[in-house]
C-alpha positions as a printed Julia matrix, in Angstrom:
359×3 Matrix{Float64}:
  85.13   -90.39  -34.44
  82.13   -89.86  -35.45
  80.89   -92.84  -37.18
  77.42   -93.15  -39.6
  74.89   -95.68  -38.38
  73.34   -98.25  -40.68
  70.22   -96.72  -40.32
  68.27   -98.97  -43.01
  69.5   -102.21  -41.96
  66.73  -104.3   -40.55
  63.91  -102.89  -42.59
  65.9   -102.12  -46.1
  68.43  -104.7   -46.15
  69.14  -107.33  -43.55
  70.99  -106.22  -40.43
  72.22  -109.92  -39.61
  75.91  -109.76  -41.04
  76.17  -113.27  -42.22
  72.47  -113.33  -43.72
  73.34  -110.14  -45.58
  76.33  -111.62  -46.7
  75.02  -114.68  -48.4
  72.46  -112.65  -50.29
  75.19  -110.82  -51.64
  77.17  -113.67  -52.81
  73.98  -115.24  -54.08
  73.42  -112.22  -56.29
  76.84  -111.52  -57.43
  77.26  -115.24  -58.33
  74.3   -115.07  -60.47
  75.29  -112.49  -62.62
  77.57  -114.55  -65.63
  80.91  -114.53  -65.63
  80.82  -113.65  -69.34
  78.22  -110.76  -70.27
  76.63  -111.02  -73.68
  78.21  -107.92  -75.74
  80.75  -107.19  -73.28
  82.58  -110.04  -72.49
  84.35  -111.33  -69.42
  83.62  -109.26  -66.14
  85.13  -107.29  -64.2
  86.43  -105.39  -67.72
  89.83  -104.14  -66.8
  89.63  -100.52  -65.78
  86.3   -100.58  -65.23
  86.16   -97.97  -62.72
  83.05   -96.2   -62.5
  79.38   -97.69  -62.45
  75.51   -96.65  -62.11
  73.64   -98.95  -59.67
  69.95   -98.57  -57.85
  69.45   -97.85  -54.42
  66.22   -99.24  -53.24
  65.31  -101.79  -50.78
  67.46  -105.44  -51.31
  64.06  -107.38  -52.43
  63.53  -104.99  -55.22
  67.09  -103.91  -56.47
  69.86  -106.15  -55.1
  70.13  -108.55  -58.07
  70.1   -105.75  -60.56
  72.84  -104.15  -58.57
  74.88  -107.13  -58.53
  75.29  -106.74  -62.25
  77.06  -103.65  -61.96
  79.55  -104.45  -58.93
  80.21  -107.89  -60.53
  81.57  -105.6   -63.55
  83.81  -103.39  -61.22
  87.43  -103.19  -61.47
  88.78  -102.68  -57.82
  92.06  -104.26  -58.37
  94.05  -100.89  -58.24
  91.63   -99.15  -55.92
  92.38   -96.76  -53.19
  89.79   -95.17  -52.45
  86.04   -94.99  -53.38
  84.11   -91.75  -54.32
  79.92   -92.74  -53.87
  77.84   -90.27  -55.2
  73.88   -90.41  -54.44
  70.95   -88.11  -54.71
  69.6    -86.28  -52.01
  65.79   -87.35  -51.41
  64.62   -85.83  -47.72
  66.93   -82.41  -47.57
  66.67   -79.77  -50.09
  70.26   -79.13  -51.44
  71.14   -76.77  -54.07
  74.55   -78.19  -54.8
  76.69   -81.15  -53.25
  77.78   -81.96  -49.63
  80.26   -83.92  -48.04
  79.9    -86.42  -45.0
  81.25   -85.09  -41.66
  81.83   -88.82  -40.34
  85.12   -90.79  -40.17
  83.33   -94.31  -40.09
  80.45   -95.56  -42.07
  78.93   -98.93  -40.32
  77.69  -101.7   -42.21
  76.66  -105.12  -40.91
  79.58  -106.63  -42.75
  82.21  -104.05  -40.8
  83.03  -100.47  -40.99
  84.33   -98.2   -43.82
  86.65   -95.55  -43.3
  85.91   -92.18  -44.72
  88.9    -90.28  -46.47
  88.96   -87.41  -44.34
  92.08   -85.84  -46.32
  90.26   -86.09  -49.56
  86.86   -84.93  -48.17
  88.95   -81.9   -46.68
  90.8    -81.04  -50.39
  87.19   -81.11  -51.88
  85.89   -78.62  -49.48
  89.32   -76.29  -49.64
  87.21   -75.63  -53.41
  84.77   -74.05  -51.82
  82.03   -75.88  -54.05
  80.92   -78.31  -51.16
  78.7    -78.02  -48.13
  78.74   -80.27  -45.3
  75.36   -82.62  -44.48
  74.96   -83.08  -40.9
  74.91   -86.57  -39.1
  71.06   -86.65  -38.97
  71.07   -85.77  -42.99
  73.44   -88.39  -43.57
  71.8    -91.19  -41.71
  68.49   -90.09  -43.38
  69.56   -90.84  -46.8
  69.46   -94.0   -48.45
  70.96   -93.53  -51.39
  74.53   -93.7   -50.31
  73.75   -95.94  -47.17
  72.29   -99.12  -50.03
  75.5    -99.05  -51.58
  77.59   -99.92  -48.74
  77.02  -103.48  -48.18
  78.29  -103.85  -52.07
  81.23  -101.66  -51.84
  82.4   -103.72  -48.48
  81.95  -107.01  -49.98
  83.72  -106.58  -53.25
  86.52  -104.63  -51.49
  86.65  -107.4   -48.86
  87.28  -109.78  -51.82
  90.51  -108.12  -52.92
  91.87  -106.74  -49.73
  93.08  -107.47  -46.17
  90.07  -106.64  -43.97
  92.42  -103.47  -42.27
  93.44  -102.26  -45.89
  90.19  -101.65  -47.45
  89.82   -98.55  -49.67
  88.31   -95.46  -47.61
  85.3    -93.74  -48.81
  84.64   -90.48  -50.39
  80.69   -90.13  -49.92
  79.24   -86.92  -52.01
  75.39   -85.75  -51.52
  74.34   -84.51  -54.73
  71.5    -81.99  -54.65
  69.34   -80.29  -57.44
  71.83   -79.25  -59.37
  71.63   -77.44  -62.96
  73.61   -78.45  -65.82
  76.1    -75.57  -64.97
  76.6    -76.78  -61.83
  76.71   -80.27  -63.09
  79.59   -78.83  -65.68
  81.38   -77.52  -62.75
  81.48   -80.4   -60.35
  82.8    -82.26  -63.45
  85.47   -80.34  -63.52
  86.51   -80.85  -60.1
  86.34   -84.64  -59.75
  87.7    -85.1   -63.26
  91.64   -85.05  -61.96
  90.08   -87.9   -59.42
  88.55   -89.99  -62.47
  91.63   -89.7   -64.26
  93.57   -91.38  -61.29
  93.45   -94.99  -62.13
  93.53   -95.58  -58.23
  89.89   -93.76  -57.65
  86.32   -95.86  -58.17
  83.41   -94.02  -59.0
  80.16   -95.06  -57.9
  76.78   -93.28  -58.91
  73.51   -94.21  -57.14
  70.34   -93.95  -58.95
  67.31   -95.67  -59.82
  65.45   -95.07  -63.16
  61.6    -94.26  -63.77
  59.43   -93.91  -60.83
  56.09   -94.67  -62.81
  52.37   -93.94  -60.9
  49.94   -91.59  -59.03
  52.02   -91.91  -56.27
  54.87   -90.37  -57.83
  53.23   -87.77  -59.53
  54.35   -89.16  -62.83
  52.51   -90.97  -65.13
  53.79   -89.76  -68.88
  52.91   -92.51  -71.37
  54.35   -92.17  -75.37
  51.16   -93.52  -77.05
  53.27   -95.27  -80.25
  56.54   -96.86  -80.82
  57.62   -94.31  -83.14
  56.33   -91.08  -81.44
  58.96   -88.44  -80.31
  60.38   -88.47  -76.76
  58.21   -85.36  -76.2
  54.88   -86.32  -77.86
  53.52   -88.3   -74.99
  50.71   -87.42  -72.78
  50.25   -87.55  -68.95
  47.66   -90.61  -68.38
  44.62   -90.14  -65.72
  43.09   -92.4   -63.55
  39.96   -93.05  -65.97
  42.46   -93.69  -68.75
  43.1    -97.52  -70.48
  45.81   -97.67  -72.64
  46.78  -100.99  -74.2
  48.96  -100.31  -77.14
  51.51  -100.02  -76.34
  51.04  -101.18  -72.47
  51.98   -99.0   -69.82
  55.04  -101.04  -68.52
  56.01  -101.03  -72.51
  55.89   -97.44  -72.45
  57.69   -97.12  -69.18
  60.67   -99.46  -70.67
  60.91   -96.93  -73.73
  60.98   -93.88  -71.84
  63.83   -95.61  -69.56
  65.74   -96.98  -72.71
  65.73   -93.58  -74.24
  67.28   -92.14  -70.96
  69.77   -95.21  -70.9
  70.51   -94.42  -74.59
  71.1    -90.92  -74.0
  73.65   -91.61  -70.79
  75.54   -94.3   -73.38
  76.02   -91.41  -75.75
  78.54   -90.01  -73.42
  76.88   -86.33  -73.95
  75.65   -84.47  -71.14
  73.82   -82.22  -72.88
  72.06   -85.48  -74.87
  70.67   -86.39  -71.34
  69.66   -83.32  -69.93
  67.58   -82.9   -73.39
  66.13   -86.24  -73.11
  65.06   -85.92  -69.41
  63.31   -82.21  -70.55
  61.43   -84.03  -73.25
  60.11   -87.11  -71.2
  60.68   -85.7   -67.55
  61.56   -89.2   -66.76
  62.1    -89.62  -62.74
  65.83   -90.78  -62.67
  66.05   -89.98  -59.19
  70.17   -89.86  -59.27
  70.12   -87.73  -62.77
  72.25   -85.36  -61.04
  75.23   -87.72  -59.93
  74.89   -89.16  -63.43
  75.42   -85.92  -64.77
  78.42   -85.05  -62.91
  80.19   -88.08  -63.62
  79.34   -87.61  -67.26
  80.58   -84.21  -67.48
  83.76   -85.29  -65.55
  84.26   -87.84  -68.07
  83.73   -85.68  -71.2
  86.56   -83.12  -69.12
  88.42   -86.13  -69.86
  87.9    -86.44  -73.23
  88.64   -82.93  -74.26
  91.7    -82.63  -72.25
  92.92   -85.51  -74.77
  93.79   -87.74  -71.41
  91.61   -90.83  -72.32
  93.19   -93.83  -74.56
  90.92   -95.88  -76.89
  90.26   -98.45  -74.37
  87.98   -95.7   -72.46
  84.13   -96.27  -72.71
  81.12   -94.5   -72.25
  78.7    -96.14  -69.53
  77.36   -99.58  -71.07
  74.23  -100.35  -69.47
  73.81  -104.26  -68.81
  70.64  -104.8   -66.58
  67.23  -103.23  -66.59
  64.34  -104.22  -64.15
  61.23  -103.08  -62.54
  59.54  -103.69  -59.17
  56.75  -104.57  -61.28
  55.1   -104.41  -64.71
  51.94  -101.74  -64.7
  48.96  -102.55  -66.53
  46.53   -99.91  -65.3
  47.18   -96.2   -64.34
  46.66   -97.21  -60.53
  49.54   -99.41  -60.87
  53.17   -98.3   -59.73
  56.65   -99.39  -60.41
  60.1    -98.1   -59.94
  63.16   -99.09  -62.88
  66.54  -100.53  -61.84
  69.55  -100.22  -64.08
  73.02  -101.11  -63.91
  76.04   -99.92  -66.16
  79.83   -99.52  -65.99
  82.43   -97.37  -67.62
  85.7    -98.09  -68.38
  88.04   -95.13  -67.62
  91.99   -95.81  -68.92
  94.38   -92.9   -69.29
  97.14   -92.22  -71.21
 100.04   -94.26  -70.07
 102.06   -91.68  -68.23
 105.34   -93.11  -68.73
 104.94   -93.64  -72.4
 103.95   -90.05  -72.75
 107.28   -89.16  -70.89
 109.07   -90.9   -73.29
 107.7    -89.84  -76.3
 108.17   -86.04  -75.33
 111.86   -86.93  -74.44
 112.12   -88.37  -78.14
 110.16   -85.2   -79.4
 112.56   -82.89  -77.58
 115.58   -84.86  -79.07
 114.45   -84.39  -82.71
 114.21   -80.77  -82.18
 117.6    -80.46  -81.01
 118.49   -82.51  -83.9
 116.37   -80.51  -86.07
 117.25   -76.94  -85.49
 115.28   -73.82  -85.23
 112.51   -75.07  -87.81
 111.48   -77.72  -86.35
 111.76   -76.13  -82.44
 108.99   -73.94  -84.03
 106.78   -76.7   -85.45
 106.64   -78.47  -81.77
 105.77   -75.48  -80.28
 102.83   -74.59  -82.5
 101.68   -78.59  -82.13
 101.92   -78.37  -78.36
């Protein structure tokens, strides 16, 4: 039984279980029970979230907003999608481990679902070393354990389906979205997307700057060391760049998100897993499988590691969002279908023909 060690514990977050648990509780308690323009959290059927994956000293409080919004009441498994930072990957890879360790306790991997996905022929396998080197998945494990532990007995925690997402192109993201759409449709599945937002500064090789609040996203300039912009400030420009990406994600259109990234070059490290889940949602919309309570991702928190004033400064942005995913009631649809069939039998051949065309 291969267990993935929590290799970033003790550096990126506390390796002491009691300390870590208290920190997570503190950050979750700091999130209001009623969020402005949202209402009470967790929202029913909020089964998909986007949350950051930096060291907890930087992004732990921001991630709490997403996890406080997550509805795990019907969860049977948790899909966790994160970007590959250190290992080049043109597609997606699945874990070969059967357990993921955290300082709070172990989380099992849903090996049956992993095997199902692997049979599609579209997923590779990540080695244990690649798995343990990557932080984008690990940084979510303590929060996942915490929220599941509040709702399920210790020996009945829903298992994980970890997916490492590589440098996928838009067509690949649509393909993976189609594969994952049936799982997203299932109300017993949770989807967690791991992503930070803008990585700004010379050390990230990204110094894009929008010189005016009314400038188009593609009308920015790349600042050089000697540049000293003040109106707007660099950090105001960074926020606008991020808000444009956030608005694109909230639109629910994968194409809009891709176009935004092409315009600004925003260094959203989880852009590919975000794109895949957006495509899965679009797939369900096209199939008319979602009811009116479903929402696209709604962002509820935005923070940065620091506020950049000069070009030599740097910052990373953190944003949290949730999406409500509710599918049409299968039982109700079944009753409607039976009613339609009864009407057909009572109405003769003409009505049969009309129903056939409508279907």
